[in-house]
Amino acid sequence: MIDKQTIDALFDMSYGLYLVSTAHDGKKNGQLTNTVFQVTAEPARMAVAVNKQNFTHDLIAKSGYYSVSTLAEGTPMTFIGLFGFKSGRDMDKFAQTKHELTPTGTPLVLEHTLSAFEVKVTQTVDIGTHTLFIGEILQGRIIGEGKPLTYDYYYRVMRGKTPRTATTYKAYAPETGQAKEKPPMKKYVCKVCGYTYDPAEGDPDHNVPAGTPFEKLPEDWVCPVCGVGKDEFEAQ
């Protein structure tokens, strides 16, 4: 098993946060990943690592195409929750997402996107739990302006979590370096995505002020990341 010092060292590696999408036989799906990188410049090639358990993996393997959207720093947690913690086997993620279909039928997400690429798979590499899909970039274009969302920003500023199928899943995140007094009220953790509701901070994006205990949240309040109800939370 990997030791804590190695895990801490891995957090120093730089990543972006991307949305990888694909389609096959009328079914579309997309997921978040940080393992996207350019392989060569001429010809322009790109690679993405996808967990074999994910629906996106199955569709890429069958279609031979995928797209990559570089997410902007202001991407809301609800959007991240949709593509990061919900399964396309159970829902159509694109029904509520601005996108277009390329000539190959690959969905290209335009929402919260700085740049987008369409890739044709030319080689696959089995890397155990994941498959590395390497391909030729068919097109790439600028969609919007802003700063790319980095994994470091997602972890340390947005306090984001990762599902267990992520390439960089770790059992814990490093300390942010900001000293905080332990609040007297209990924190509650979402059993689905790992989001922590901290009464000291509340949920300002959904009009829940700081200092609101979990028990006082409205009954229709849902996890701001994955959208499940209060019954899916447990005390920390």
Short mmCIF file of C-alpha atoms in Angstrom, two decimals:
data_model
loop_
_atom_site.label_atom_id
_atom_site.label_comp_id
_atom_site.label_asym_id
_atom_site.label_seq_id
_atom_site.Cartn_x
_atom_site.Cartn_y
_atom_site.Cartn_z
CA MET A 1 0.00 0.00 0.00
CA ILE A 2 1.20 3.50 -0.83
CA ASP A 3 2.61 5.39 2.16
CA LYS A 4 1.45 8.79 3.43
CA GLN A 5 4.64 10.59 2.40
CA THR A 6 4.21 9.43 -1.19
CA ILE A 7 0.56 10.54 -1.17
CA ASP A 8 1.61 13.96 0.11
CA ALA A 9 4.23 14.20 -2.64
CA LEU A 10 1.66 13.32 -5.32
CA PHE A 11 -0.40 16.33 -4.31
CA ASP A 12 2.43 18.55 -5.55
CA MET A 13 1.98 17.31 -9.13
CA SER A 14 0.13 19.76 -11.36
CA TYR A 15 -3.17 18.84 -13.03
CA GLY A 16 -6.07 20.50 -14.76
CA LEU A 17 -9.71 19.47 -14.51
CA TYR A 18 -11.38 18.40 -17.74
CA LEU A 19 -14.66 17.04 -19.03
CA VAL A 20 -14.34 14.02 -21.33
CA SER A 21 -17.40 13.17 -23.44
CA THR A 22 -18.29 10.49 -25.96
CA ALA A 23 -21.24 8.74 -27.61
CA HIS A 24 -22.15 5.41 -29.18
CA ASP A 25 -25.34 3.93 -30.57
CA GLY A 26 -27.46 6.86 -29.45
CA LYS A 27 -26.06 6.97 -25.92
CA LYS A 28 -24.03 9.98 -24.72
CA ASN A 29 -21.99 10.35 -21.58
CA GLY A 30 -19.34 12.53 -20.03
CA GLN A 31 -17.16 12.51 -16.92
CA LEU A 32 -14.60 14.65 -15.15
CA THR A 33 -10.94 13.70 -15.16
CA ASN A 34 -7.61 15.35 -14.49
CA THR A 35 -5.57 12.85 -16.50
CA VAL A 36 -5.59 14.52 -19.92
CA PHE A 37 -2.37 15.49 -21.66
CA GLN A 38 -0.89 16.27 -25.05
CA VAL A 39 1.36 13.46 -26.25
CA THR A 40 2.93 14.84 -29.44
CA ALA A 41 2.85 18.10 -31.43
CA GLU A 42 3.14 16.81 -34.99
CA PRO A 43 0.82 15.09 -35.55
CA ALA A 44 -1.12 16.57 -32.62
CA ARG A 45 -2.06 13.75 -30.26
CA MET A 46 -3.81 13.70 -26.91
CA ALA A 47 -4.36 11.02 -24.26
CA VAL A 48 -6.86 10.45 -21.46
CA ALA A 49 -6.98 7.79 -18.73
CA VAL A 50 -10.47 6.44 -17.94
CA ASN A 51 -11.45 3.94 -15.26
CA LYS A 52 -12.75 0.66 -16.69
CA GLN A 53 -15.77 0.78 -14.35
CA ASN A 54 -17.05 4.02 -15.86
CA PHE A 55 -19.78 4.18 -18.51
CA THR A 56 -17.63 6.66 -20.45
CA HIS A 57 -14.94 3.98 -20.79
CA ASP A 58 -17.35 1.58 -22.47
CA LEU A 59 -18.60 4.19 -24.92
CA ILE A 60 -15.12 5.39 -25.92
CA ALA A 61 -13.99 1.80 -26.45
CA LYS A 62 -16.94 1.21 -28.79
CA SER A 63 -17.06 4.53 -30.64
CA GLY A 64 -13.35 5.26 -31.00
CA TYR A 65 -13.91 8.98 -30.40
CA TYR A 66 -14.00 11.38 -27.46
CA SER A 67 -13.97 15.10 -26.77
CA VAL A 68 -12.17 17.09 -24.09
CA SER A 69 -13.47 20.36 -22.62
CA THR A 70 -11.07 22.44 -20.53
CA LEU A 71 -13.13 23.77 -17.61
CA ALA A 72 -13.01 27.35 -16.35
CA GLU A 73 -12.09 28.26 -12.77
CA GLY A 74 -15.62 29.52 -12.10
CA THR A 75 -17.28 26.19 -12.87
CA PRO A 76 -20.03 25.68 -10.24
CA MET A 77 -20.00 22.67 -7.92
CA THR A 78 -23.42 21.59 -9.21
CA PHE A 79 -21.92 21.13 -12.68
CA ILE A 80 -18.95 19.26 -11.23
CA GLY A 81 -21.35 17.08 -9.24
CA LEU A 82 -23.37 16.24 -12.36
CA PHE A 83 -20.38 15.00 -14.36
CA GLY A 84 -18.18 13.88 -11.47
CA PHE A 85 -20.49 11.93 -9.17
CA LYS A 86 -23.51 10.80 -11.19
CA SER A 87 -23.64 7.86 -13.60
CA GLY A 88 -24.69 8.22 -17.21
CA ARG A 89 -26.13 4.72 -16.97
CA ASP A 90 -28.94 6.20 -14.86
CA MET A 91 -29.51 9.59 -16.49
CA ASP A 92 -28.86 11.78 -19.53
CA LYS A 93 -26.35 14.34 -18.30
CA PHE A 94 -26.57 16.26 -21.56
CA ALA A 95 -30.30 16.95 -21.24
CA GLN A 96 -29.41 19.90 -19.00
CA THR A 97 -26.04 20.86 -20.51
CA LYS A 98 -25.20 23.17 -23.41
CA HIS A 99 -23.39 21.12 -26.05
CA GLU A 100 -23.19 20.30 -29.73
CA LEU A 101 -22.54 17.14 -31.72
CA THR A 102 -19.52 16.91 -34.02
CA PRO A 103 -19.74 15.24 -37.46
CA THR A 104 -18.67 11.97 -35.81
CA GLY A 105 -21.57 12.24 -33.34
CA THR A 106 -19.31 13.08 -30.38
CA PRO A 107 -20.82 15.53 -27.87
CA LEU A 108 -18.77 18.67 -27.33
CA VAL A 109 -19.64 20.43 -24.05
CA LEU A 110 -19.64 24.23 -24.39
CA GLU A 111 -20.81 25.20 -20.90
CA HIS A 112 -18.13 26.48 -18.46
CA THR A 113 -15.57 25.63 -21.15
CA LEU A 114 -12.45 27.54 -22.18
CA SER A 115 -11.36 25.27 -25.04
CA ALA A 116 -12.55 22.03 -26.59
CA PHE A 117 -11.03 19.22 -28.64
CA GLU A 118 -12.29 16.24 -30.62
CA VAL A 119 -10.04 13.19 -30.64
CA LYS A 120 -10.01 10.00 -32.72
CA VAL A 121 -8.58 7.04 -30.80
CA THR A 122 -5.56 5.50 -32.52
CA GLN A 123 -4.11 3.45 -29.67
CA THR A 124 -5.21 2.02 -26.32
CA VAL A 125 -2.97 1.01 -23.44
CA ASP A 126 -4.20 -1.24 -20.63
CA ILE A 127 -2.92 0.22 -17.34
CA GLY A 128 -4.74 -2.03 -14.89
CA THR A 129 -7.75 -0.25 -13.39
CA HIS A 130 -7.74 2.26 -16.26
CA THR A 131 -7.31 2.39 -20.02
CA LEU A 132 -5.19 5.07 -21.64
CA PHE A 133 -6.92 6.25 -24.83
CA ILE A 134 -4.37 7.91 -27.14
CA GLY A 135 -5.64 9.65 -30.23
CA GLU A 136 -5.24 12.16 -33.02
CA ILE A 137 -6.74 15.61 -32.43
CA LEU A 138 -9.29 16.20 -35.20
CA GLN A 139 -10.22 19.71 -34.13
CA GLY A 140 -9.61 22.17 -31.33
CA ARG A 141 -11.05 25.59 -30.69
CA ILE A 142 -11.38 28.37 -28.13
CA ILE A 143 -14.83 28.55 -26.53
CA GLY A 144 -14.44 31.13 -23.76
CA GLU A 145 -12.01 33.26 -21.78
CA GLY A 146 -10.70 32.92 -18.24
CA LYS A 147 -8.40 30.81 -16.09
CA PRO A 148 -8.38 27.01 -16.38
CA LEU A 149 -9.69 25.14 -13.35
CA THR A 150 -6.73 23.34 -11.77
CA TYR A 151 -6.96 20.32 -9.51
CA ASP A 152 -5.13 22.23 -6.80
CA TYR A 153 -7.73 25.02 -6.88
CA TYR A 154 -10.55 22.46 -6.84
CA TYR A 155 -9.10 20.73 -3.78
CA ARG A 156 -7.78 23.63 -1.71
CA VAL A 157 -10.16 26.49 -2.55
CA MET A 158 -13.39 24.77 -3.59
CA ARG A 159 -12.77 21.90 -1.10
CA GLY A 160 -13.76 19.42 -3.77
CA LYS A 161 -13.68 15.63 -3.50
CA THR A 162 -12.95 12.85 -5.99
CA PRO A 163 -14.81 9.58 -6.58
CA ARG A 164 -13.03 6.32 -5.87
CA THR A 165 -12.74 5.59 -9.61
CA ALA A 166 -10.66 8.73 -10.24
CA THR A 167 -7.05 8.26 -11.34
CA THR A 168 -5.81 10.44 -8.48
CA TYR A 169 -8.24 9.31 -5.77
CA LYS A 170 -6.70 9.61 -2.32
CA ALA A 171 -8.28 8.78 0.99
CA TYR A 172 -7.65 12.29 2.30
CA ALA A 173 -6.68 15.76 1.11
CA PRO A 174 -3.76 17.79 2.51
CA GLU A 175 -4.32 20.62 4.94
CA THR A 176 -4.94 24.03 3.38
CA GLY A 177 -2.66 25.75 5.89
CA GLN A 178 -5.50 27.89 7.18
CA ALA A 179 -6.01 27.57 10.91
CA LYS A 180 -9.66 27.22 11.92
CA GLU A 181 -11.26 26.79 15.27
CA LYS A 182 -13.23 23.62 15.53
CA PRO A 183 -16.90 24.58 15.39
CA PRO A 184 -19.14 23.39 18.21
CA MET A 185 -21.68 22.06 15.71
CA LYS A 186 -21.18 18.73 13.97
CA LYS A 187 -20.11 18.48 10.37
CA TYR A 188 -22.01 16.11 8.08
CA VAL A 189 -20.56 14.18 5.15
CA CYS A 190 -22.38 13.11 1.99
CA LYS A 191 -22.13 9.33 1.67
CA VAL A 192 -22.37 9.57 -2.14
CA CYS A 193 -19.74 12.14 -3.11
CA GLY A 194 -17.87 13.00 0.10
CA TYR A 195 -18.96 16.67 0.29
CA THR A 196 -18.78 17.98 3.86
CA TYR A 197 -21.42 20.34 5.17
CA ASP A 198 -19.74 22.61 7.72
CA PRO A 199 -22.23 24.63 9.81
CA ALA A 200 -19.54 27.24 10.40
CA GLU A 201 -19.56 28.01 6.67
CA GLY A 202 -23.14 27.12 5.72
CA ASP A 203 -24.03 26.88 2.02
CA PRO A 204 -23.97 30.48 0.75
CA ASP A 205 -24.50 29.40 -2.87
CA HIS A 206 -27.93 28.12 -1.83
CA ASN A 207 -28.80 30.90 0.62
CA VAL A 208 -27.87 28.93 3.76
CA PRO A 209 -26.05 31.37 6.07
CA ALA A 210 -22.99 30.49 8.13
CA GLY A 211 -23.90 29.16 11.55
CA THR A 212 -26.82 27.03 10.32
CA PRO A 213 -26.67 23.57 11.95
CA PHE A 214 -27.36 20.59 9.72
CA GLU A 215 -30.57 19.83 11.62
CA LYS A 216 -31.92 23.28 10.72
CA LEU A 217 -31.37 22.94 6.96
CA PRO A 218 -34.59 23.06 4.90
CA GLU A 219 -36.06 19.61 4.23
CA ASP A 220 -35.71 20.16 0.48
CA TRP A 221 -32.00 21.08 0.79
CA VAL A 222 -29.75 18.85 -1.34
CA CYS A 223 -26.03 18.22 -1.56
CA PRO A 224 -24.55 21.08 -3.63
CA VAL A 225 -22.21 18.65 -5.38
CA CYS A 226 -24.20 15.53 -6.27
CA GLY A 227 -27.78 16.55 -5.48
CA VAL A 228 -28.81 13.86 -2.99
CA GLY A 229 -31.04 14.68 -0.01
CA LYS A 230 -30.22 15.11 3.68
CA ASP A 231 -30.91 11.43 4.37
CA GLU A 232 -27.70 10.56 2.48
CA PHE A 233 -25.55 12.47 5.01
CA GLU A 234 -23.95 11.17 8.16
CA ALA A 235 -22.32 12.94 11.09
CA GLN A 236 -18.54 13.24 10.89
#
